[in-house]
């Protein structure tokens, strides 16, 4: 069976086309389009008409690409922005009427579960504790587990705790930054919001007490950071790439670097990876840095797989 999975987040709508044979997934095509669906949602509580039009255009394009690949089934799921919007029912109707596609809004728990399953899938040697971090536009998902490699391909069985925090990079940029580069007071405001959210996440405290911990970053900010770290000539393969590793010192270096830059200067670091992301990337790196500091982890492993891969795993689990 050939499946097209679309993950509609706060910032992007990501497509994965894959052939599924039994429990084997062969990734054939990936695409990322920027929608900024969550623009203004933190302030107004609603997804705007302009954002809906952008979403419709992108989903029609994704559908056209998928149909050219002769897919058998579509799986379309949405996360934080759609989940938080007071007009979520309008969004579901709009997508159905304008694109003919299904539109399921995942709970924070479902998003965390399948982000974890996807993020840990490329790893074959994680048998102790691990923490998966997915910094999205509207929220940050944290999922703790033990021995995901021993539970492959059903890594969700290893999950011990999960939480969805309302500290996504778009949400906090809109809330905390009045200029870019941000003023010191804006940086302190954002960091206090991040620290407060993490301090109330009990799984962070338990992670600190469990000894050796593998921290895995997945999707948006983490993937973009891997590309920035390897440079604009990076040959990271989004279909078949291997995990990328950054030390905590390297993450801290990039945090300090991007907070000193204007959006144009952030964009210049890696024009492709930073397109439509440059203004919110600094807060995303702040969140990753804070997670490493709170857990005491010395390394961030960046997974090449993310929620759209998890949506196919979820489909298989329910088949």
Short mmCIF file of N, CA and C in Angstrom, two decimals, residues 27 30-31 40 44 62 82 101 107 117 136 141 160 163 169 180 193 223-224 226 231 234 240 253 261 264 304 308 319:
data_model
loop_
_atom_site.label_atom_id
_atom_site.label_comp_id
_atom_site.label_asym_id
_atom_site.label_seq_id
_atom_site.Cartn_x
_atom_site.Cartn_y
_atom_site.Cartn_z
N UNK A 27 10.33 4.97 2.55
CA UNK A 27 10.04 6.38 2.31
C UNK A 27 10.41 6.73 0.87
N UNK A 30 9.43 13.24 0.31
CA UNK A 30 9.08 14.15 1.40
C UNK A 30 9.02 15.57 0.87
N UNK A 31 8.18 16.39 1.49
CA UNK A 31 8.09 17.80 1.12
C UNK A 31 7.62 18.57 2.34
N UNK A 40 -0.86 34.37 15.03
CA UNK A 40 -1.87 35.13 15.77
C UNK A 40 -2.77 34.31 16.66
N UNK A 44 -5.34 35.73 19.51
CA UNK A 44 -6.77 35.82 19.17
C UNK A 44 -7.55 34.56 19.49
N UNK A 62 -0.03 19.45 -1.99
CA UNK A 62 0.41 18.14 -1.46
C UNK A 62 -0.44 17.02 -2.06
N UNK A 82 -4.31 23.96 15.38
CA UNK A 82 -5.68 23.51 15.15
C UNK A 82 -6.33 23.07 16.46
N UNK A 101 -9.83 16.39 1.52
CA UNK A 101 -8.99 15.56 2.38
C UNK A 101 -9.58 15.44 3.78
N UNK A 107 -4.76 14.84 19.73
CA UNK A 107 -4.58 15.34 21.10
C UNK A 107 -3.08 15.51 21.35
N UNK A 117 7.55 7.55 18.71
CA UNK A 117 7.74 6.33 17.92
C UNK A 117 8.55 6.60 16.67
N UNK A 136 7.74 22.48 18.37
CA UNK A 136 6.90 22.92 17.27
C UNK A 136 6.64 24.41 17.34
N UNK A 141 6.60 19.13 22.61
CA UNK A 141 6.23 17.81 23.12
C UNK A 141 7.46 17.17 23.76
N UNK A 160 7.06 6.11 29.14
CA UNK A 160 6.73 6.13 30.57
C UNK A 160 6.00 7.41 30.97
N UNK A 163 4.26 14.87 27.92
CA UNK A 163 3.62 16.14 28.23
C UNK A 163 3.71 17.05 27.02
N UNK A 169 7.85 27.69 19.33
CA UNK A 169 8.71 28.79 18.92
C UNK A 169 7.94 29.97 18.34
N UNK A 180 13.97 42.11 16.76
CA UNK A 180 14.97 41.09 16.45
C UNK A 180 16.15 41.74 15.75
N UNK A 193 9.83 32.01 30.72
CA UNK A 193 8.65 31.24 30.30
C UNK A 193 9.02 29.79 30.03
N UNK A 223 15.73 19.61 13.45
CA UNK A 223 16.21 19.30 12.10
C UNK A 223 16.88 20.51 11.47
N UNK A 224 16.29 21.69 11.66
CA UNK A 224 16.88 22.91 11.12
C UNK A 224 18.22 23.20 11.78
N UNK A 226 20.32 20.99 12.95
CA UNK A 226 21.29 20.05 12.37
C UNK A 226 21.81 20.57 11.04
N UNK A 231 26.10 23.27 7.92
CA UNK A 231 26.39 24.30 6.95
C UNK A 231 25.49 24.25 5.73
N UNK A 234 25.33 21.32 3.30
CA UNK A 234 25.04 20.02 3.91
C UNK A 234 24.42 19.05 2.91
N UNK A 240 16.62 9.39 3.61
CA UNK A 240 17.37 8.25 4.14
C UNK A 240 18.53 8.68 5.04
N UNK A 253 26.34 27.25 21.82
CA UNK A 253 26.98 28.15 20.86
C UNK A 253 25.96 28.73 19.88
N UNK A 261 21.63 37.79 16.11
CA UNK A 261 21.45 38.06 14.69
C UNK A 261 20.06 38.62 14.37
N UNK A 264 17.48 38.42 8.89
CA UNK A 264 18.22 38.29 7.63
C UNK A 264 19.55 37.58 7.85
N UNK A 304 16.29 11.79 12.00
CA UNK A 304 15.82 12.17 10.66
C UNK A 304 14.33 11.92 10.46
N UNK A 308 5.29 12.93 10.75
CA UNK A 308 4.65 12.38 9.55
C UNK A 308 5.00 10.90 9.38
N UNK A 319 -4.31 -0.82 11.98
CA UNK A 319 -4.82 -1.61 10.84
C UNK A 319 -5.20 -3.02 11.28
#
